[in-house]
């Protein structure tokens, strides 16, 4: 794989199209040292950006919660996102907008730092091995819990939140799992390291945790809408760890993960059933709807 700093093309950087390999930040950037950094993750399907406005709204929400004022309007960011996708000629890929504090100050207080904004995009396929999209992935349970909502701006894509996600995912991979299920601060089921989680019960109803200390994913909300349109009952509620053995099926949702079945969480096995495969197919159809219409 080509390292991300060695790729070709342009990155939208502070309102200019800059050569990919020339986009550099100084090692003494506040964003790097103190995690004053927010980002988004979007997908492009058949040349169309999926849910651009929702992602841009969340980008601004994350920035505001982190006391970062993005020096562009949402409209400018939407236009810049479309522009970079077109300049890079991405057909099926990923977009990463990000904003961070610069190097004018190097201490906890960062009031006078410049806010930098960049948008990069590249062709990209499946997040998990495509074969696992039908076989299902295996999760362990992380020893790290999602922080309680009064400890961090939890409903954002701020980089600091991902510190424990990387630790959890590394441990899972070392132990032969694909990803990790994280619990919330009370020990209830929360989410995976970069995706929301759903369960199917023996009656064909879906259950998913209330996102009250972690991200309410855009894919999560989309899949809930799809399920409702199919008259599948959705139960948004607290889910305790003891319940894992009662469920028949499980899947993850996320921009990167899309709809990915889970076949195992430690000793609990789940069937990759038709209901989950059907939701996955419906999601795939929806994201490419514009092209098909
Ligand atoms: N939780 C976390 C921690 C994530 O990083 C993501 C990916 N953005 C999600 C959930 C799913 O969010 P979305 O469906 O908006 O991509």
Tab-separated table of C-alpha atoms and ligand atoms in Angstrom:
chain	number	residue	atom	x	y	z
A	1	UNK	CA	0.000	0.000	0.000
A	2	UNK	CA	1.268	3.486	-0.864
A	3	UNK	CA	1.797	5.488	2.350
A	4	UNK	CA	-0.646	8.372	2.676
A	5	UNK	CA	2.051	11.026	2.410
A	6	UNK	CA	3.438	9.563	-0.830
A	7	UNK	CA	0.297	9.760	-2.959
A	8	UNK	CA	-0.321	11.848	-6.043
A	9	UNK	CA	-2.725	14.623	-6.912
A	10	UNK	CA	-4.059	17.536	-4.885
A	11	UNK	CA	-5.404	18.173	-1.404
A	12	UNK	CA	-7.692	21.110	-0.654
A	13	UNK	CA	-5.690	22.920	2.018
A	14	UNK	CA	-6.678	26.284	3.518
A	15	UNK	CA	-8.679	27.199	0.415
A	16	UNK	CA	-6.041	26.208	-2.120
A	17	UNK	CA	-5.395	23.099	-4.171
A	18	UNK	CA	-1.956	22.022	-2.997
A	19	UNK	CA	0.187	19.187	-4.379
A	20	UNK	CA	-0.557	16.108	-2.267
A	21	UNK	CA	3.000	15.592	-1.040
A	22	UNK	CA	3.462	19.285	-0.216
A	23	UNK	CA	0.671	19.402	2.390
A	24	UNK	CA	2.742	19.552	5.548
A	25	UNK	CA	2.113	20.698	9.075
A	26	UNK	CA	4.794	21.705	11.499
A	27	UNK	CA	5.764	19.138	14.136
A	28	UNK	CA	4.923	21.722	16.799
A	29	UNK	CA	1.246	21.932	15.844
A	30	UNK	CA	-1.233	22.216	18.674
A	31	UNK	CA	-3.545	19.703	16.987
A	32	UNK	CA	-0.848	17.046	17.137
A	33	UNK	CA	0.205	17.612	20.756
A	34	UNK	CA	-3.137	18.392	22.400
A	35	UNK	CA	-5.626	16.681	20.059
A	36	UNK	CA	-7.247	19.964	19.007
A	37	UNK	CA	-8.257	18.189	15.818
A	38	UNK	CA	-11.649	17.254	14.342
A	39	UNK	CA	-12.439	15.303	11.218
A	40	UNK	CA	-15.124	13.707	9.074
A	41	UNK	CA	-15.313	10.589	6.935
A	42	UNK	CA	-17.523	10.395	3.855
A	43	UNK	CA	-17.867	8.009	0.956
A	44	UNK	CA	-18.182	8.606	-2.755
A	45	UNK	CA	-20.275	6.113	-4.717
A	46	UNK	CA	-20.231	6.211	-8.515
A	47	UNK	CA	-18.836	9.753	-8.374
A	48	UNK	CA	-21.595	11.013	-5.998
A	49	UNK	CA	-20.896	12.071	-2.412
A	50	UNK	CA	-23.238	10.322	0.021
A	51	UNK	CA	-24.918	12.644	2.572
A	52	UNK	CA	-22.471	15.512	2.086
A	53	UNK	CA	-24.592	18.085	3.951
A	54	UNK	CA	-25.089	15.807	6.992
A	55	UNK	CA	-21.347	15.168	7.232
A	56	UNK	CA	-20.536	18.867	6.854
A	57	UNK	CA	-23.067	19.677	9.583
A	58	UNK	CA	-21.391	17.158	11.875
A	59	UNK	CA	-17.940	18.559	10.990
A	60	UNK	CA	-19.098	21.990	12.199
A	61	UNK	CA	-20.773	20.473	15.237
A	62	UNK	CA	-17.548	18.649	16.199
A	63	UNK	CA	-15.514	21.828	15.678
A	64	UNK	CA	-17.919	23.955	17.747
A	65	UNK	CA	-17.902	21.446	20.600
A	66	UNK	CA	-14.084	21.564	20.487
A	67	UNK	CA	-14.045	25.367	20.567
A	68	UNK	CA	-12.657	25.435	17.014
A	69	UNK	CA	-14.108	28.020	14.627
A	70	UNK	CA	-13.789	26.828	11.048
A	71	UNK	CA	-12.933	29.933	9.001
A	72	UNK	CA	-15.204	28.956	6.064
A	73	UNK	CA	-18.950	28.673	5.636
A	74	UNK	CA	-20.630	25.261	5.365
A	75	UNK	CA	-21.426	26.135	1.778
A	76	UNK	CA	-17.743	26.791	1.056
A	77	UNK	CA	-16.792	23.445	2.602
A	78	UNK	CA	-19.483	21.629	0.593
A	79	UNK	CA	-18.234	23.254	-2.613
A	80	UNK	CA	-14.602	22.519	-1.717
A	81	UNK	CA	-15.488	18.864	-1.030
A	82	UNK	CA	-17.174	18.502	-4.418
A	83	UNK	CA	-14.268	20.253	-6.093
A	84	UNK	CA	-11.564	18.007	-4.634
A	85	UNK	CA	-13.546	14.869	-5.514
A	86	UNK	CA	-13.776	16.116	-9.071
A	87	UNK	CA	-10.103	17.222	-9.252
A	88	UNK	CA	-8.971	13.840	-7.918
A	89	UNK	CA	-11.544	12.124	-10.154
A	90	UNK	CA	-12.626	9.829	-7.312
A	91	UNK	CA	-15.427	7.497	-8.381
A	92	UNK	CA	-15.701	5.099	-5.447
A	93	UNK	CA	-13.733	6.311	-2.502
A	94	UNK	CA	-13.409	8.087	0.776
A	95	UNK	CA	-13.235	11.769	1.729
A	96	UNK	CA	-11.484	13.036	4.847
A	97	UNK	CA	-12.155	16.689	5.821
A	98	UNK	CA	-10.169	17.803	8.877
A	99	UNK	CA	-9.439	20.904	10.923
A	100	UNK	CA	-6.827	21.539	13.564
A	101	UNK	CA	-5.062	24.188	15.578
A	102	UNK	CA	-1.706	25.390	14.261
A	103	UNK	CA	1.655	26.111	15.858
A	104	UNK	CA	1.322	29.715	17.050
A	105	UNK	CA	1.006	28.523	20.657
A	106	UNK	CA	2.369	25.382	22.277
A	107	UNK	CA	0.617	24.946	25.606
A	108	UNK	CA	-2.797	23.963	26.878
A	109	UNK	CA	-4.263	27.373	26.114
A	110	UNK	CA	-4.480	27.815	22.365
A	111	UNK	CA	-6.675	30.863	21.867
A	112	UNK	CA	-4.439	32.512	19.245
A	113	UNK	CA	-3.713	29.494	17.084
A	114	UNK	CA	-4.648	29.515	13.412
A	115	UNK	CA	-7.349	27.045	12.403
A	116	UNK	CA	-6.200	24.968	9.449
A	117	UNK	CA	-8.652	23.066	7.270
A	118	UNK	CA	-7.929	20.414	4.665
A	119	UNK	CA	-9.922	17.942	2.581
A	120	UNK	CA	-8.309	14.852	1.072
A	121	UNK	CA	-9.970	12.139	-0.996
A	122	UNK	CA	-8.866	8.861	-2.523
A	123	UNK	CA	-10.238	5.765	-4.227
A	124	UNK	CA	-11.092	3.229	-1.543
A	125	UNK	CA	-12.901	-0.078	-1.313
A	126	UNK	CA	-14.245	-2.088	1.575
A	127	UNK	CA	-13.138	-1.228	5.151
A	128	UNK	CA	-13.123	-4.875	6.211
A	129	UNK	CA	-11.962	-7.696	3.932
A	130	UNK	CA	-14.875	-7.910	1.373
A	131	UNK	CA	-15.232	-11.650	2.066
A	132	UNK	CA	-16.158	-10.786	5.661
A	133	UNK	CA	-19.118	-8.751	4.392
A	134	UNK	CA	-20.888	-12.074	3.826
A	135	UNK	CA	-19.154	-14.289	6.416
A	136	UNK	CA	-19.267	-11.784	9.269
A	137	UNK	CA	-16.497	-10.380	11.434
A	138	UNK	CA	-15.407	-11.390	14.915
A	139	UNK	CA	-15.319	-8.955	17.826
A	140	UNK	CA	-13.658	-9.140	21.190
A	141	UNK	CA	-14.723	-6.927	24.072
A	142	UNK	CA	-12.438	-4.037	24.787
A	143	UNK	CA	-11.053	-3.395	28.236
A	144	UNK	CA	-11.410	0.333	27.383
A	145	UNK	CA	-14.820	1.862	27.875
A	146	UNK	CA	-16.365	4.805	26.031
A	147	UNK	CA	-15.856	7.786	28.305
A	148	UNK	CA	-18.814	9.087	30.273
A	149	UNK	CA	-20.544	12.026	28.556
A	150	UNK	CA	-19.404	14.530	31.172
A	151	UNK	CA	-15.721	13.790	30.520
A	152	UNK	CA	-15.330	14.645	26.811
A	153	UNK	CA	-17.357	16.042	23.860
A	154	UNK	CA	-18.510	12.513	23.056
A	155	UNK	CA	-20.899	13.267	20.174
A	156	UNK	CA	-18.112	14.409	17.860
A	157	UNK	CA	-15.387	13.150	15.610
A	158	UNK	CA	-12.612	14.729	17.661
A	159	UNK	CA	-9.327	12.886	17.367
A	160	UNK	CA	-8.879	12.491	21.138
A	161	UNK	CA	-11.816	10.100	21.234
A	162	UNK	CA	-9.987	7.701	18.944
A	163	UNK	CA	-7.019	7.107	21.224
A	164	UNK	CA	-8.786	4.234	22.996
A	165	UNK	CA	-10.273	3.010	19.704
A	166	UNK	CA	-6.805	2.419	18.264
A	167	UNK	CA	-5.691	0.684	21.475
A	168	UNK	CA	-8.819	-1.512	21.417
A	169	UNK	CA	-8.504	-2.365	17.740
A	170	UNK	CA	-4.802	-3.242	18.060
A	171	UNK	CA	-5.505	-5.584	20.923
A	172	UNK	CA	-8.387	-7.188	19.012
A	173	UNK	CA	-6.204	-7.731	15.940
A	174	UNK	CA	-3.374	-9.183	18.029
A	175	UNK	CA	-5.845	-11.690	19.475
A	176	UNK	CA	-7.197	-12.724	16.050
A	177	UNK	CA	-10.378	-10.614	16.035
A	178	UNK	CA	-11.352	-8.051	13.403
A	179	UNK	CA	-12.645	-5.363	15.727
A	180	UNK	CA	-13.619	-4.660	19.280
A	181	UNK	CA	-16.932	-4.073	21.026
A	182	UNK	CA	-16.640	-1.183	23.440
A	183	UNK	CA	-18.884	-0.796	26.482
A	184	UNK	CA	-20.124	2.514	27.802
A	185	UNK	CA	-19.123	3.994	31.146
A	186	UNK	CA	-21.914	2.028	32.869
A	187	UNK	CA	-20.862	-1.278	31.295
A	188	UNK	CA	-23.639	-1.415	28.689
A	189	UNK	CA	-22.990	-2.213	25.034
A	190	UNK	CA	-21.885	0.958	23.194
A	191	UNK	CA	-20.287	0.547	19.748
A	192	UNK	CA	-17.301	-0.824	17.859
A	193	UNK	CA	-14.099	1.211	17.393
A	194	UNK	CA	-15.423	3.090	14.349
A	195	UNK	CA	-18.961	1.847	13.778
A	196	UNK	CA	-22.323	1.491	15.555
A	197	UNK	CA	-23.773	-1.878	16.522
A	198	UNK	CA	-27.184	-3.543	16.020
A	199	UNK	CA	-28.557	-6.896	17.189
A	200	UNK	CA	-31.371	-9.029	15.806
A	201	UNK	CA	-33.488	-10.972	18.269
A	202	UNK	CA	-35.198	-14.325	17.719
A	203	UNK	CA	-38.422	-12.565	16.640
A	204	UNK	CA	-36.719	-10.569	13.897
A	205	UNK	CA	-36.707	-7.255	15.794
A	206	UNK	CA	-33.626	-5.043	15.896
A	207	UNK	CA	-32.014	-3.631	19.026
A	208	UNK	CA	-29.382	-0.905	19.131
A	209	UNK	CA	-27.962	1.115	22.028
A	210	UNK	CA	-29.159	4.697	22.563
A	211	UNK	CA	-26.248	6.899	21.432
A	212	UNK	CA	-26.015	8.885	24.658
A	213	UNK	CA	-22.251	8.644	25.143
A	214	UNK	CA	-21.019	7.886	21.612
A	215	UNK	CA	-21.573	8.912	18.009
A	216	UNK	CA	-25.080	8.637	16.539
A	217	UNK	CA	-23.716	7.548	13.158
A	218	UNK	CA	-25.183	8.836	9.930
A	219	UNK	CA	-25.211	5.236	8.675
A	220	UNK	CA	-26.944	4.132	11.889
A	221	UNK	CA	-29.729	6.630	11.243
A	222	UNK	CA	-29.935	5.636	7.569
A	223	UNK	CA	-30.196	1.926	8.417
A	224	UNK	CA	-32.901	2.653	11.005
A	225	UNK	CA	-34.893	4.414	8.258
A	226	UNK	CA	-34.385	1.485	5.873
A	227	UNK	CA	-35.461	-1.003	8.552
A	228	UNK	CA	-38.566	1.050	9.390
A	229	UNK	CA	-39.507	1.137	5.699
A	230	UNK	CA	-39.399	-2.667	5.781
A	231	UNK	CA	-41.593	-2.763	8.904
A	232	UNK	CA	-38.771	-4.137	11.005
A	233	UNK	CA	-39.226	-3.066	14.608
A	234	UNK	CA	-36.307	-1.084	16.051
A	235	UNK	CA	-35.689	-0.965	19.789
A	236	UNK	CA	-33.296	1.813	20.780
A	237	UNK	CA	-32.461	1.010	24.368
A	238	UNK	CA	-29.779	0.186	26.906
A	239	UNK	CA	-28.330	-3.239	26.120
A	240	UNK	CA	-26.483	-5.073	28.844
A	241	UNK	CA	-23.615	-7.464	28.330
A	242	UNK	CA	-25.688	-10.403	29.683
A	243	UNK	CA	-28.014	-10.072	26.721
A	244	UNK	CA	-25.385	-10.973	24.102
A	245	UNK	CA	-26.283	-14.674	24.339
A	246	UNK	CA	-29.994	-13.962	23.667
A	247	UNK	CA	-29.520	-12.428	20.224
A	248	UNK	CA	-29.603	-14.315	16.923
A	249	UNK	CA	-27.782	-11.803	14.724
A	250	UNK	CA	-25.502	-8.788	14.908
A	251	UNK	CA	-24.087	-6.189	12.516
A	252	UNK	CA	-22.119	-2.961	12.444
A	253	UNK	CA	-22.930	0.249	10.583
A	254	UNK	CA	-20.658	3.087	9.568
A	255	UNK	CA	-19.545	5.129	6.594
A	256	UNK	CA	-16.454	2.949	6.294
A	257	UNK	CA	-18.008	-0.303	7.580
A	258	UNK	CA	-21.298	0.211	5.657
A	259	UNK	CA	-23.463	-2.730	6.862
A	260	UNK	CA	-21.099	-5.471	8.052
A	261	UNK	CA	-22.420	-8.632	9.717
A	262	UNK	CA	-20.812	-9.857	12.939
A	263	UNK	CA	-20.525	-13.642	13.312
A	264	UNK	CA	-19.030	-13.754	16.808
A	265	UNK	CA	-18.509	-11.649	19.925
A	266	UNK	CA	-16.075	-13.636	22.066
A	267	UNK	CA	-18.003	-16.877	22.835
A	268	UNK	CA	-21.342	-15.734	21.355
A	269	UNK	CA	-22.030	-16.861	17.790
A	270	UNK	CA	-24.424	-15.127	15.415
A	271	UNK	CA	-25.919	-16.211	12.097
A	272	UNK	CA	-25.403	-13.997	9.066
A	273	UNK	CA	-29.125	-14.155	8.354
A	274	UNK	CA	-31.172	-12.943	5.387
A	275	UNK	CA	-32.532	-9.952	7.289
A	276	UNK	CA	-29.001	-8.587	7.749
A	277	UNK	CA	-27.921	-9.382	4.183
A	278	UNK	CA	-31.101	-7.738	2.917
A	279	UNK	CA	-30.411	-4.553	4.941
A	280	UNK	CA	-26.880	-4.554	3.581
A	281	UNK	CA	-28.139	-4.870	-0.014
A	282	UNK	CA	-30.731	-2.124	0.549
A	283	UNK	CA	-28.026	0.156	1.943
A	284	UNK	CA	-25.801	-0.558	-1.091
A	285	UNK	CA	-28.720	0.287	-3.385
A	286	UNK	CA	-29.550	3.485	-1.523
A	287	UNK	CA	-26.007	4.874	-1.630
A	288	UNK	CA	-25.928	4.379	-5.396
A	289	UNK	CA	-29.526	5.502	-5.901
A	290	UNK	CA	-28.748	8.711	-7.789
A	291	UNK	CA	-26.870	6.831	-10.478
A	292	UNK	CA	-29.597	4.210	-10.809
A	293	UNK	CA	-32.424	6.783	-10.986
B	1	LIG	N1	-18.706	5.440	15.892
B	1	LIG	C1	-17.444	5.868	15.672
B	1	LIG	C2	-16.495	5.915	16.810
B	1	LIG	C3	-17.047	6.227	14.373
B	1	LIG	O1	-15.789	6.637	14.147
B	1	LIG	C4	-17.970	6.125	13.313
B	1	LIG	C5	-17.537	6.479	11.922
B	1	LIG	N2	-17.709	7.843	11.664
B	1	LIG	C6	-19.266	5.689	13.597
B	1	LIG	C7	-19.608	5.354	14.897
B	1	LIG	C8	-20.299	5.606	12.514
B	1	LIG	O2	-20.633	6.899	12.052
B	1	LIG	P1	-21.085	7.164	10.564
B	1	LIG	O3	-22.149	6.176	10.253
B	1	LIG	O4	-21.611	8.557	10.588
B	1	LIG	O5	-19.902	7.005	9.688
